[in-house]
Short mmCIF file of C-alpha atoms in Angstrom, two decimals:
data_model
loop_
_atom_site.label_atom_id
_atom_site.label_comp_id
_atom_site.label_asym_id
_atom_site.label_seq_id
_atom_site.Cartn_x
_atom_site.Cartn_y
_atom_site.Cartn_z
CA UNK A 1 -32.93 9.30 -3.29
CA UNK A 2 -33.09 7.58 0.07
CA UNK A 3 -31.76 9.67 2.99
CA UNK A 4 -28.23 8.76 4.01
CA UNK A 5 -27.73 6.51 0.98
CA UNK A 6 -24.30 6.50 -0.51
CA UNK A 7 -22.26 3.93 -2.37
CA UNK A 8 -18.53 3.40 -2.11
CA UNK A 9 -17.96 3.38 -5.85
CA UNK A 10 -19.35 6.89 -6.35
CA UNK A 11 -16.45 9.35 -6.59
CA UNK A 12 -16.36 12.29 -4.20
CA UNK A 13 -14.70 15.36 -5.69
CA UNK A 14 -12.85 18.05 -3.81
CA UNK A 15 -11.31 21.44 -4.40
CA UNK A 16 -7.90 21.62 -6.04
CA UNK A 17 -5.17 22.56 -3.55
CA UNK A 18 -1.43 22.53 -4.28
CA UNK A 19 0.42 19.62 -2.73
CA UNK A 20 3.46 20.77 -0.79
CA UNK A 21 5.52 17.68 -1.56
CA UNK A 22 6.06 17.55 -5.31
CA UNK A 23 8.82 17.49 -7.91
CA UNK A 24 6.52 18.70 -10.70
CA UNK A 25 2.86 19.75 -10.99
CA UNK A 26 0.65 18.86 -13.95
CA UNK A 27 -2.73 20.61 -14.11
CA UNK A 28 -5.33 19.53 -16.67
CA UNK A 29 -8.65 21.36 -17.09
CA UNK A 30 -11.50 21.95 -19.51
CA UNK A 31 -14.28 24.52 -19.90
CA UNK A 32 -15.61 25.64 -16.49
CA UNK A 33 -12.58 23.87 -14.98
CA UNK A 34 -10.79 27.08 -16.04
CA UNK A 35 -12.33 28.67 -12.94
CA UNK A 36 -10.78 25.96 -10.74
CA UNK A 37 -7.49 26.63 -12.51
CA UNK A 38 -7.72 30.33 -11.66
CA UNK A 39 -8.66 29.54 -8.05
CA UNK A 40 -5.60 27.28 -7.85
CA UNK A 41 -3.33 30.09 -9.03
CA UNK A 42 -4.95 32.42 -6.50
CA UNK A 43 -3.49 30.12 -3.82
CA UNK A 44 0.06 30.55 -5.12
CA UNK A 45 2.36 30.06 -8.05
CA UNK A 46 4.28 26.93 -7.05
CA UNK A 47 8.07 26.88 -6.97
CA UNK A 48 8.34 23.48 -8.71
CA UNK A 49 8.16 22.93 -12.50
CA UNK A 50 4.63 23.29 -13.80
CA UNK A 51 2.71 22.01 -16.83
CA UNK A 52 -0.76 23.36 -17.58
CA UNK A 53 -3.03 21.82 -20.22
CA UNK A 54 -6.40 23.41 -20.93
CA UNK A 55 -9.23 22.51 -23.25
CA UNK A 56 -10.95 25.72 -24.40
CA UNK A 57 -13.77 25.03 -26.83
CA UNK A 58 -16.08 28.02 -26.19
CA UNK A 59 -15.76 31.83 -25.73
CA UNK A 60 -16.00 31.67 -21.91
CA UNK A 61 -13.24 29.05 -21.78
CA UNK A 62 -11.10 31.18 -24.12
CA UNK A 63 -11.46 34.05 -21.60
CA UNK A 64 -10.24 31.78 -18.80
CA UNK A 65 -7.32 30.70 -21.01
CA UNK A 66 -6.30 34.31 -21.62
CA UNK A 67 -6.44 35.09 -17.90
CA UNK A 68 -4.44 31.99 -16.95
CA UNK A 69 -1.73 32.96 -19.41
CA UNK A 70 -1.50 36.42 -17.85
CA UNK A 71 -0.92 34.91 -14.39
CA UNK A 72 1.73 32.30 -15.08
CA UNK A 73 5.00 32.83 -16.89
CA UNK A 74 5.32 29.31 -18.25
CA UNK A 75 3.66 28.38 -21.55
CA UNK A 76 0.16 26.90 -21.23
CA UNK A 77 -0.89 24.17 -23.64
CA UNK A 78 -4.29 25.18 -24.98
CA UNK A 79 -6.30 22.87 -27.27
CA UNK A 80 -9.79 23.12 -28.70
CA UNK A 81 -10.58 19.40 -28.88
CA UNK A 82 -10.53 16.71 -26.24
CA UNK A 83 -8.58 14.29 -28.45
CA UNK A 84 -5.82 16.85 -29.00
CA UNK A 85 -5.68 17.71 -25.32
CA UNK A 86 -5.37 14.04 -24.33
CA UNK A 87 -2.59 13.57 -26.90
CA UNK A 88 -0.77 16.59 -25.50
CA UNK A 89 -1.17 15.05 -22.02
CA UNK A 90 0.36 11.77 -23.22
CA UNK A 91 3.34 13.69 -24.63
CA UNK A 92 3.73 15.57 -21.32
CA UNK A 93 3.72 12.28 -19.38
CA UNK A 94 6.85 11.13 -21.23
CA UNK A 95 8.83 13.64 -19.21
CA UNK A 96 7.10 12.99 -15.87
CA UNK A 97 8.60 10.95 -13.06
CA UNK A 98 7.50 9.74 -9.64
CA UNK A 99 6.88 12.76 -7.46
CA UNK A 100 4.72 14.49 -10.09
CA UNK A 101 1.36 15.64 -8.70
CA UNK A 102 -1.66 15.62 -11.00
CA UNK A 103 -4.69 17.93 -10.77
CA UNK A 104 -7.79 17.69 -12.98
CA UNK A 105 -10.82 20.02 -13.21
CA UNK A 106 -13.83 19.71 -15.47
CA UNK A 107 -16.94 17.64 -16.02
CA UNK A 108 -17.08 14.12 -14.69
CA UNK A 109 -16.69 12.61 -18.15
CA UNK A 110 -13.56 14.68 -18.75
CA UNK A 111 -12.05 13.90 -15.35
CA UNK A 112 -12.29 10.15 -15.98
CA UNK A 113 -10.98 10.33 -19.54
CA UNK A 114 -7.91 12.08 -18.14
CA UNK A 115 -7.75 9.49 -15.33
CA UNK A 116 -7.72 6.71 -17.96
CA UNK A 117 -4.71 8.27 -19.73
CA UNK A 118 -2.96 8.65 -16.38
CA UNK A 119 -3.80 5.07 -15.39
CA UNK A 120 -2.13 3.77 -18.57
CA UNK A 121 0.97 5.65 -17.49
CA UNK A 122 0.87 3.96 -14.06
CA UNK A 123 -0.80 6.75 -12.06
CA UNK A 124 -3.48 5.52 -9.64
CA UNK A 125 -6.59 7.75 -9.74
CA UNK A 126 -6.52 7.83 -5.92
CA UNK A 127 -3.43 10.03 -6.28
CA UNK A 128 -5.03 12.43 -8.78
CA UNK A 129 -6.70 15.52 -7.29
CA UNK A 130 -10.05 16.16 -8.94
CA UNK A 131 -12.53 19.05 -8.95
CA UNK A 132 -15.92 18.71 -10.60
CA UNK A 133 -16.83 21.83 -12.62
CA UNK A 134 -19.48 22.76 -15.16
CA UNK A 135 -22.23 20.39 -16.17
CA UNK A 136 -23.34 17.64 -13.78
CA UNK A 137 -24.35 15.53 -16.82
CA UNK A 138 -23.42 11.90 -16.31
CA UNK A 139 -21.90 9.31 -18.59
CA UNK A 140 -24.24 6.34 -18.49
CA UNK A 141 -23.27 2.79 -19.37
CA UNK A 142 -26.11 0.55 -20.53
CA UNK A 143 -25.54 -2.81 -18.82
CA UNK A 144 -27.77 -4.46 -21.47
CA UNK A 145 -26.24 -3.34 -24.80
CA UNK A 146 -22.94 -1.87 -23.47
CA UNK A 147 -23.44 1.54 -25.07
CA UNK A 148 -22.05 4.53 -23.20
CA UNK A 149 -24.48 7.48 -23.32
CA UNK A 150 -22.87 10.92 -22.92
CA UNK A 151 -24.26 13.96 -21.05
CA UNK A 152 -27.24 12.35 -19.37
CA UNK A 153 -29.22 14.97 -17.43
CA UNK A 154 -32.33 12.97 -16.46
CA UNK A 155 -32.77 10.17 -13.92
CA UNK A 156 -34.38 8.01 -16.61
CA UNK A 157 -32.72 7.93 -20.00
CA UNK A 158 -33.55 6.23 -23.29
CA UNK A 159 -30.43 4.31 -24.33
CA UNK A 160 -29.09 5.50 -27.69
CA UNK A 161 -27.89 1.95 -28.34
CA UNK A 162 -30.93 -0.24 -27.63
CA UNK A 163 -33.81 2.14 -26.89
CA UNK A 164 -34.43 0.71 -23.41
CA UNK A 165 -35.48 3.10 -20.63
CA UNK A 166 -32.55 3.08 -18.23
CA UNK A 167 -32.59 4.15 -14.61
CA UNK A 168 -29.38 5.97 -13.70
CA UNK A 169 -27.82 4.18 -10.74
CA UNK A 170 -25.33 5.69 -8.27
CA UNK A 171 -22.91 2.82 -8.91
CA UNK A 172 -19.90 4.18 -10.80
CA UNK A 173 -17.19 2.38 -12.77
CA UNK A 174 -13.84 4.14 -12.55
CA UNK A 175 -12.52 1.98 -15.37
CA UNK A 176 -15.28 3.10 -17.75
CA UNK A 177 -15.81 6.52 -16.21
CA UNK A 178 -19.57 5.94 -16.23
CA UNK A 179 -22.59 5.23 -14.05
CA UNK A 180 -24.49 2.00 -14.57
CA UNK A 181 -27.89 2.17 -16.29
CA UNK A 182 -30.48 -0.62 -15.82
CA UNK A 183 -33.74 -1.19 -17.67
CA UNK A 184 -36.43 0.35 -15.45
CA UNK A 185 -39.43 -1.63 -16.73
CA UNK A 186 -37.90 -5.10 -16.79
CA UNK A 187 -40.45 -6.41 -14.23
CA UNK A 188 -43.54 -4.68 -15.58
CA UNK A 189 -43.01 -3.78 -19.26
CA UNK A 190 -44.26 -0.30 -20.08
CA UNK A 191 -44.40 0.93 -16.47
CA UNK A 192 -42.06 3.91 -16.75
CA UNK A 193 -42.17 6.85 -14.31
CA UNK A 194 -41.72 10.38 -15.64
CA UNK A 195 -38.09 11.38 -16.11
CA UNK A 196 -36.78 14.28 -14.01
CA UNK A 197 -33.81 16.49 -14.85
CA UNK A 198 -31.60 16.04 -11.79
CA UNK A 199 -28.09 16.29 -13.31
CA UNK A 200 -28.25 19.78 -14.90
CA UNK B 1 -5.44 -20.87 13.87
CA UNK B 2 -4.55 -24.16 12.20
CA UNK B 3 -0.83 -24.80 12.42
CA UNK B 4 1.55 -26.78 10.22
CA UNK B 5 3.72 -29.41 11.88
CA UNK B 6 7.13 -29.28 10.26
CA UNK B 7 10.53 -30.83 10.77
CA UNK B 8 13.83 -29.12 10.12
CA UNK B 9 15.63 -30.88 7.27
CA UNK B 10 18.68 -28.63 6.92
CA UNK B 11 20.49 -25.91 8.84
CA UNK B 12 23.12 -23.89 7.05
CA UNK B 13 25.46 -21.23 8.42
CA UNK B 14 25.24 -18.33 5.95
CA UNK B 15 27.32 -15.71 7.75
CA UNK B 16 28.63 -15.53 11.30
CA UNK B 17 25.24 -14.25 12.52
CA UNK B 18 22.84 -15.70 9.98
CA UNK B 19 21.59 -19.27 9.72
CA UNK B 20 19.24 -20.66 7.13
CA UNK B 21 16.65 -23.29 8.11
CA UNK B 22 14.75 -25.58 5.78
CA UNK B 23 11.37 -26.99 6.84
CA UNK B 24 9.34 -29.82 5.39
CA UNK B 25 6.01 -31.16 6.54
CA UNK B 26 6.46 -33.76 9.27
CA UNK B 27 4.32 -36.29 7.40
CA UNK B 28 5.97 -35.53 4.05
CA UNK B 29 2.99 -33.89 2.29
CA UNK B 30 2.92 -30.70 0.23
CA UNK B 31 3.10 -27.30 1.90
CA UNK B 32 0.72 -24.49 0.88
CA UNK B 33 2.00 -22.38 -2.02
CA UNK B 34 2.84 -18.80 -1.09
CA UNK B 35 3.45 -15.49 -2.84
CA UNK B 36 6.66 -13.46 -2.73
CA UNK B 37 7.02 -11.44 0.48
CA UNK B 38 5.07 -13.93 2.65
CA UNK B 39 6.05 -14.85 6.17
CA UNK B 40 5.27 -17.59 8.67
CA UNK B 41 5.16 -17.40 12.45
CA UNK B 42 7.37 -20.02 14.11
CA UNK B 43 6.33 -21.21 17.58
CA UNK B 44 9.19 -22.11 19.89
CA UNK B 45 8.99 -23.76 23.27
CA UNK B 46 11.59 -21.90 25.31
CA UNK B 47 11.74 -23.32 28.85
CA UNK B 48 8.05 -24.13 28.77
CA UNK B 49 7.05 -20.70 27.49
CA UNK B 50 5.75 -20.46 23.91
CA UNK B 51 7.56 -17.83 21.96
CA UNK B 52 6.41 -16.80 18.48
CA UNK B 53 8.53 -15.02 15.88
CA UNK B 54 7.64 -14.09 12.30
CA UNK B 55 10.13 -14.94 9.54
CA UNK B 56 9.96 -14.27 5.79
CA UNK B 57 9.85 -17.24 3.46
CA UNK B 58 12.74 -17.06 1.04
CA UNK B 59 11.37 -19.03 -1.85
CA UNK B 60 11.48 -19.90 -4.64
CA UNK B 61 7.71 -19.53 -4.63
CA UNK B 62 7.39 -22.45 -7.04
CA UNK B 63 8.62 -24.87 -4.35
CA UNK B 64 5.87 -26.40 -2.21
CA UNK B 65 8.04 -29.23 -0.89
CA UNK B 66 9.98 -27.07 1.53
CA UNK B 67 10.14 -23.61 3.09
CA UNK B 68 13.36 -21.81 3.90
CA UNK B 69 13.84 -18.97 6.36
CA UNK B 70 16.94 -17.11 7.49
CA UNK B 71 17.44 -15.98 11.07
CA UNK B 72 19.89 -13.41 12.32
CA UNK B 73 21.08 -14.05 15.86
CA UNK B 74 20.10 -11.08 18.01
CA UNK B 75 22.10 -11.38 21.21
CA UNK B 76 20.15 -8.74 23.11
CA UNK B 77 16.77 -10.06 21.95
CA UNK B 78 14.22 -11.91 24.02
CA UNK B 79 15.55 -15.30 23.06
CA UNK B 80 13.73 -16.36 19.88
CA UNK B 81 16.64 -16.03 17.48
CA UNK B 82 19.11 -17.42 20.02
CA UNK B 83 16.83 -20.46 20.41
CA UNK B 84 16.71 -20.92 16.62
CA UNK B 85 20.52 -20.69 16.42
CA UNK B 86 21.40 -22.84 19.41
CA UNK B 87 18.59 -25.35 19.86
CA UNK B 88 17.18 -26.00 16.38
CA UNK B 89 19.00 -28.78 14.52
CA UNK B 90 18.14 -31.01 11.57
CA UNK B 91 15.34 -33.25 12.84
CA UNK B 92 13.88 -30.65 15.25
CA UNK B 93 10.09 -30.50 15.08
CA UNK B 94 8.39 -27.11 15.08
CA UNK B 95 4.96 -25.64 14.53
CA UNK B 96 4.47 -22.82 12.03
CA UNK B 97 1.45 -20.87 10.82
CA UNK B 98 0.46 -21.10 7.16
CA UNK B 99 2.06 -18.27 5.11
CA UNK B 100 0.57 -14.77 5.25
CA UNK B 101 1.59 -11.96 2.94
CA UNK B 102 1.70 -8.37 4.18
CA UNK B 103 4.51 -7.38 1.82
CA UNK B 104 3.34 -8.43 -1.63
CA UNK B 105 4.43 -6.74 -4.85
CA UNK B 106 1.84 -4.55 -6.55
CA UNK B 107 1.24 -6.23 -9.89
CA UNK B 108 -0.04 -3.02 -11.50
CA UNK B 109 3.29 -1.25 -10.93
CA UNK B 110 5.39 -0.28 -13.95
CA UNK B 111 8.63 -0.82 -12.06
CA UNK B 112 9.62 -2.30 -8.68
CA UNK B 113 12.41 -0.84 -6.57
CA UNK B 114 13.46 -3.14 -3.75
CA UNK B 115 15.57 -1.77 -0.90
CA UNK B 116 17.06 -4.10 1.72
CA UNK B 117 19.18 -3.46 4.79
CA UNK B 118 20.99 -6.41 6.39
CA UNK B 119 18.71 -9.33 7.25
CA UNK B 120 15.89 -7.29 5.65
CA UNK B 121 16.98 -9.02 2.43
CA UNK B 122 14.90 -12.12 3.32
CA UNK B 123 11.42 -11.11 2.01
CA UNK B 124 13.00 -9.97 -1.26
CA UNK B 125 14.46 -13.43 -1.90
CA UNK B 126 10.95 -14.74 -2.61
CA UNK B 127 9.75 -11.50 -4.22
CA UNK B 128 12.60 -11.78 -6.72
CA UNK B 129 11.53 -15.29 -7.64
CA UNK B 130 8.05 -13.86 -8.43
CA UNK B 131 9.46 -10.86 -10.32
CA UNK B 132 11.78 -13.04 -12.42
CA UNK B 133 8.97 -15.44 -13.25
CA UNK B 134 6.61 -12.61 -14.27
CA UNK B 135 9.34 -10.72 -16.13
CA UNK B 136 8.56 -7.43 -14.39
CA UNK B 137 11.16 -4.64 -14.39
CA UNK B 138 12.86 -4.24 -11.03
CA UNK B 139 16.04 -3.19 -9.29
CA UNK B 140 17.35 -4.42 -5.94
CA UNK B 141 19.46 -2.26 -3.65
CA UNK B 142 21.04 -4.20 -0.80
CA UNK B 143 23.04 -2.56 2.00
CA UNK B 144 25.02 -4.44 4.63
CA UNK B 145 27.68 -3.62 7.23
CA UNK B 146 30.73 -5.41 5.91
CA UNK B 147 31.79 -7.95 3.29
CA UNK B 148 31.58 -10.86 5.77
CA UNK B 149 27.92 -9.99 6.49
CA UNK B 150 26.82 -10.08 2.86
CA UNK B 151 24.25 -12.86 3.29
CA UNK B 152 23.10 -14.45 0.00
CA UNK B 153 25.23 -12.15 -2.17
CA UNK B 154 26.35 -14.89 -4.59
CA UNK B 155 22.81 -16.20 -4.89
CA UNK B 156 21.51 -12.69 -5.63
CA UNK B 157 24.14 -12.07 -8.30
CA UNK B 158 22.97 -15.24 -10.05
CA UNK B 159 19.25 -14.47 -9.63
CA UNK B 160 19.28 -10.76 -10.46
CA UNK B 161 22.29 -10.20 -12.72
CA UNK B 162 22.83 -6.49 -13.27
CA UNK B 163 19.58 -5.59 -11.47
CA UNK B 164 21.23 -5.91 -8.05
CA UNK B 165 23.35 -3.18 -6.46
CA UNK B 166 25.37 -3.71 -3.29
CA UNK B 167 26.24 -1.07 -0.68
CA UNK B 168 28.89 -1.91 1.90
CA UNK B 169 28.83 0.29 4.98
CA UNK B 170 32.44 -0.18 6.14
CA UNK B 171 33.78 0.36 2.62
CA UNK B 172 32.03 3.73 2.55
CA UNK B 173 29.58 2.69 -0.15
CA UNK B 174 26.34 4.02 1.31
CA UNK B 175 22.92 4.08 -0.21
CA UNK B 176 21.67 7.51 -1.25
CA UNK B 177 17.88 7.54 -0.88
CA UNK B 178 17.44 10.70 -2.96
CA UNK B 179 19.24 9.06 -5.88
CA UNK B 180 17.07 5.96 -5.56
CA UNK B 181 13.86 7.98 -5.58
CA UNK B 182 14.62 10.60 -8.19
CA UNK B 183 13.62 10.25 -11.86
CA UNK B 184 11.91 6.91 -11.40
CA UNK B 185 9.23 6.31 -14.04
CA UNK B 186 5.58 7.00 -13.26
CA UNK B 187 3.97 3.91 -11.81
CA UNK B 188 7.06 2.84 -9.84
CA UNK B 189 6.58 1.21 -6.45
CA UNK B 190 9.28 1.07 -3.79
CA UNK B 191 9.60 -1.64 -1.12
CA UNK B 192 11.89 -1.37 1.87
CA UNK B 193 12.78 -3.86 4.60
CA UNK B 194 15.56 -3.31 7.09
CA UNK B 195 16.42 -1.60 10.35
CA UNK B 196 13.96 0.92 11.76
CA UNK B 197 16.04 3.99 10.99
CA UNK B 198 16.54 2.92 7.38
CA UNK B 199 12.85 2.21 6.81
CA UNK B 200 11.74 5.43 8.51
CA UNK B 201 14.14 7.66 6.61
CA UNK B 202 13.33 6.14 3.24
CA UNK B 203 9.57 6.41 3.84
CA UNK B 204 9.97 10.04 4.94
CA UNK B 205 12.20 10.90 1.98
CA UNK B 206 9.72 9.35 -0.47
CA UNK B 207 6.92 11.45 1.04
CA UNK B 208 8.97 14.65 0.77
CA UNK B 209 9.73 13.87 -2.85
CA UNK B 210 6.03 13.60 -3.64
CA UNK B 211 5.71 9.81 -3.84
CA UNK B 212 2.15 8.77 -3.00
CA UNK B 213 1.82 6.64 0.16
CA UNK B 214 0.31 3.75 -1.78
CA UNK B 215 3.48 3.38 -3.86
CA UNK B 216 5.70 3.01 -0.78
CA UNK B 217 5.72 -0.35 0.99
CA UNK B 218 7.69 -1.19 4.08
CA UNK B 219 8.14 -4.06 6.41
CA UNK B 220 9.89 -4.13 9.73
CA UNK B 221 9.47 -7.06 12.00
CA UNK B 222 9.33 -5.34 15.32
CA UNK B 223 10.28 -7.33 18.34
CA UNK B 224 7.77 -6.49 21.08
CA UNK B 225 9.18 -3.73 23.27
CA UNK B 226 9.78 -4.42 26.93
CA UNK B 227 8.58 -2.03 29.63
CA UNK B 228 6.83 -1.80 32.98
CA UNK B 229 4.53 -4.59 34.16
CA UNK B 230 0.78 -3.92 34.28
CA UNK B 231 -2.54 -5.73 34.67
CA UNK B 232 -4.95 -6.28 31.76
CA UNK B 233 -8.54 -6.76 32.74
CA UNK B 234 -10.71 -8.55 30.16
CA UNK B 235 -14.22 -7.16 30.36
CA UNK B 236 -15.95 -9.91 28.36
CA UNK B 237 -14.25 -12.97 29.83
CA UNK B 238 -14.09 -11.32 33.28
CA UNK B 239 -10.51 -12.26 34.06
CA UNK B 240 -7.32 -10.42 34.78
CA UNK B 241 -3.90 -11.10 33.31
CA UNK B 242 -0.58 -9.80 34.59
CA UNK B 243 1.73 -8.57 31.81
CA UNK B 244 5.36 -8.87 32.96
CA UNK B 245 7.88 -6.25 31.82
CA UNK B 246 9.73 -8.56 29.43
CA UNK B 247 6.61 -10.06 27.80
CA UNK B 248 4.22 -8.53 25.28
CA UNK B 249 0.53 -8.12 26.09
CA UNK B 250 -0.33 -10.72 23.44
CA UNK B 251 2.16 -13.22 24.82
CA UNK B 252 0.83 -12.71 28.34
CA UNK B 253 -2.75 -13.31 27.13
CA UNK B 254 -1.69 -16.48 25.32
CA UNK B 255 0.23 -17.65 28.39
CA UNK B 256 -2.99 -17.25 30.40
CA UNK B 257 -4.76 -19.56 27.94
CA UNK B 258 -6.72 -16.84 26.15
CA UNK B 259 -7.23 -17.41 22.42
CA UNK B 260 -6.48 -13.86 21.31
CA UNK B 261 -6.44 -13.14 17.55
CA UNK B 262 -3.13 -12.42 15.82
CA UNK B 263 -1.49 -12.60 12.42
CA UNK B 264 1.80 -10.77 11.87
CA UNK B 265 2.93 -10.25 15.48
CA UNK B 266 4.84 -7.24 14.24
CA UNK B 267 2.39 -4.36 14.59
CA UNK B 268 1.67 -4.27 10.88
CA UNK B 269 -1.53 -6.09 10.02
CA UNK B 270 -4.08 -4.94 12.60
CA UNK B 271 -5.51 -8.41 13.20
CA UNK B 272 -4.89 -8.40 16.98
CA UNK B 273 -6.48 -4.97 17.55
CA UNK B 274 -8.21 -4.66 20.92
CA UNK B 275 -10.58 -1.98 22.11
CA UNK B 276 -9.32 -0.21 25.21
CA UNK B 277 -12.26 0.54 27.51
CA UNK B 278 -10.24 2.09 30.28
CA UNK B 279 -6.63 2.72 31.22
CA UNK B 280 -5.35 4.47 34.33
CA UNK B 281 -2.12 5.49 32.63
CA UNK B 282 -0.71 6.04 29.18
CA UNK B 283 -0.78 3.69 26.18
CA UNK B 284 2.59 3.19 24.47
CA UNK B 285 1.95 2.40 20.83
CA UNK B 286 4.72 0.68 18.84
CA UNK B 287 2.67 -0.50 15.86
CA UNK B 288 2.60 0.94 12.35
CA UNK B 289 -1.06 0.02 11.81
CA UNK B 290 -3.05 2.64 13.74
CA UNK B 291 -3.14 6.19 12.39
CA UNK B 292 -1.63 8.95 14.52
CA UNK B 293 -5.16 10.16 15.30
CA UNK B 294 -6.19 6.69 16.48
CA UNK B 295 -3.08 6.45 18.64
CA UNK B 296 -3.88 9.76 20.33
CA UNK B 297 -7.52 8.84 20.89
CA UNK B 298 -6.20 5.94 23.05
CA UNK B 299 -9.11 3.55 22.61
CA UNK B 300 -7.37 0.90 20.52
CA UNK B 301 -4.21 -1.12 21.03
CA UNK B 302 -2.16 -3.68 19.10
CA UNK B 303 -1.18 -6.09 21.90
CA UNK B 304 1.49 -7.82 19.77
CA UNK B 305 3.92 -4.89 20.11
CA UNK B 306 2.25 -2.14 22.14
CA UNK B 307 1.85 -1.85 25.90
CA UNK B 308 1.11 0.75 28.54
CA UNK B 309 2.58 2.68 31.40
CA UNK B 310 -0.25 2.06 33.82
CA UNK B 311 -1.31 -0.17 36.64
CA UNK B 312 -4.51 -1.45 35.01
CA UNK B 313 -5.97 -1.49 31.50
CA UNK B 314 -9.46 -2.76 30.62
CA UNK B 315 -9.95 -4.25 27.14
CA UNK B 316 -13.01 -5.63 25.38
CA UNK B 317 -12.03 -9.28 25.09
#
């Protein structure tokens, strides 16, 4: 990548930190995001009402879940599939009002699926605190056939929808939660550089 | 900036202090359409000095034949509202800017909470016409001092039905900001226009209750503060302008024939921002546009409302 290059659409993730001004905190995490969850509870146990939703689909994540439950007194909602976790989140949102602070930790794909549920409920993703954890695999949207490819680890990816070789661009769509992929050999058919694994 | 030449076609006394003015284009054409919350800047020739005040358009937004504004007479002001009340009659010709909107509703919001204090009701008059047309959920909370100052109350009851709530200061019915802000659905946006203290306390309360900044909208039309006179030196045009104590920096520049940029004239939009190259005293910021950090760094100023306690300031203009 070119030195100094950055694009406004690419999300920049931070570290989860409790917000002092809140009526309610909702924390949503998956997999390695369990570590971010534990780091958050190392900061403090907030005074305000708290809802914790965690997706634990592997033994390491189950360990995090057990530890989290030891730290906080309130019940933690633990699910083993993303669909169930997102449904549980929707149910939680029914009892949320303005003044609720939202925190999300996990892979980029997970973060933006959660952001989509929150957006439907009227929460702007600018007001959601996000920490990127675990795999750096990207979701890649093929601008030619409109297929979204999950867990892309290489800078050049063969689209599962149309078989084109796509170059992974830095341009990110918050609405789709994916980076844009463009055919790399559109000018000179067949001229395809070697793919490198740069999103481990 | 291209201006619209209008004539006053009606003047109506709304309350003891508030008059409503209706404008139509001088040559009878159509006015530009505007969105709810828009304002225009009215230029007034007061004893040979051009005075410019911003006023909200009251709507309905579907009407492009005429604009209506309401003006509260401010006795201790610098003369703009007194001029409107005493000199402007049906038939008076005025120049106004095309509408600008710095107080629009957010169309992605799930619910709109409108909070008005006194003459701060004016921008909501046009916002309500938009909200009714779009069928968006909203509630309007309107506080005023006493029953005889309840400008547009009957009109609001007709327009808003049970969505409007009145608070009368001298009857002890006060607005409780905590109640307004608590248990509002996710995706709510709140809009406040009124006196400084009201706007500031509501904005602060919303922050303390965890409302994100981008869901809180406020508008206060600040009259430029008066202060000590000083000299502005323009580094690019190599001239100097004296700013008298009772005039804003922007007004003084305009008086001197300098075509300085401006839009809201209320310290809100940032259009008139000037770079301060040097100042031998202290800048006094009155705007709500610059961040606190920018204000402290003292290299920018909004000449529409801000000034300085200095003898000489150099700006890049």
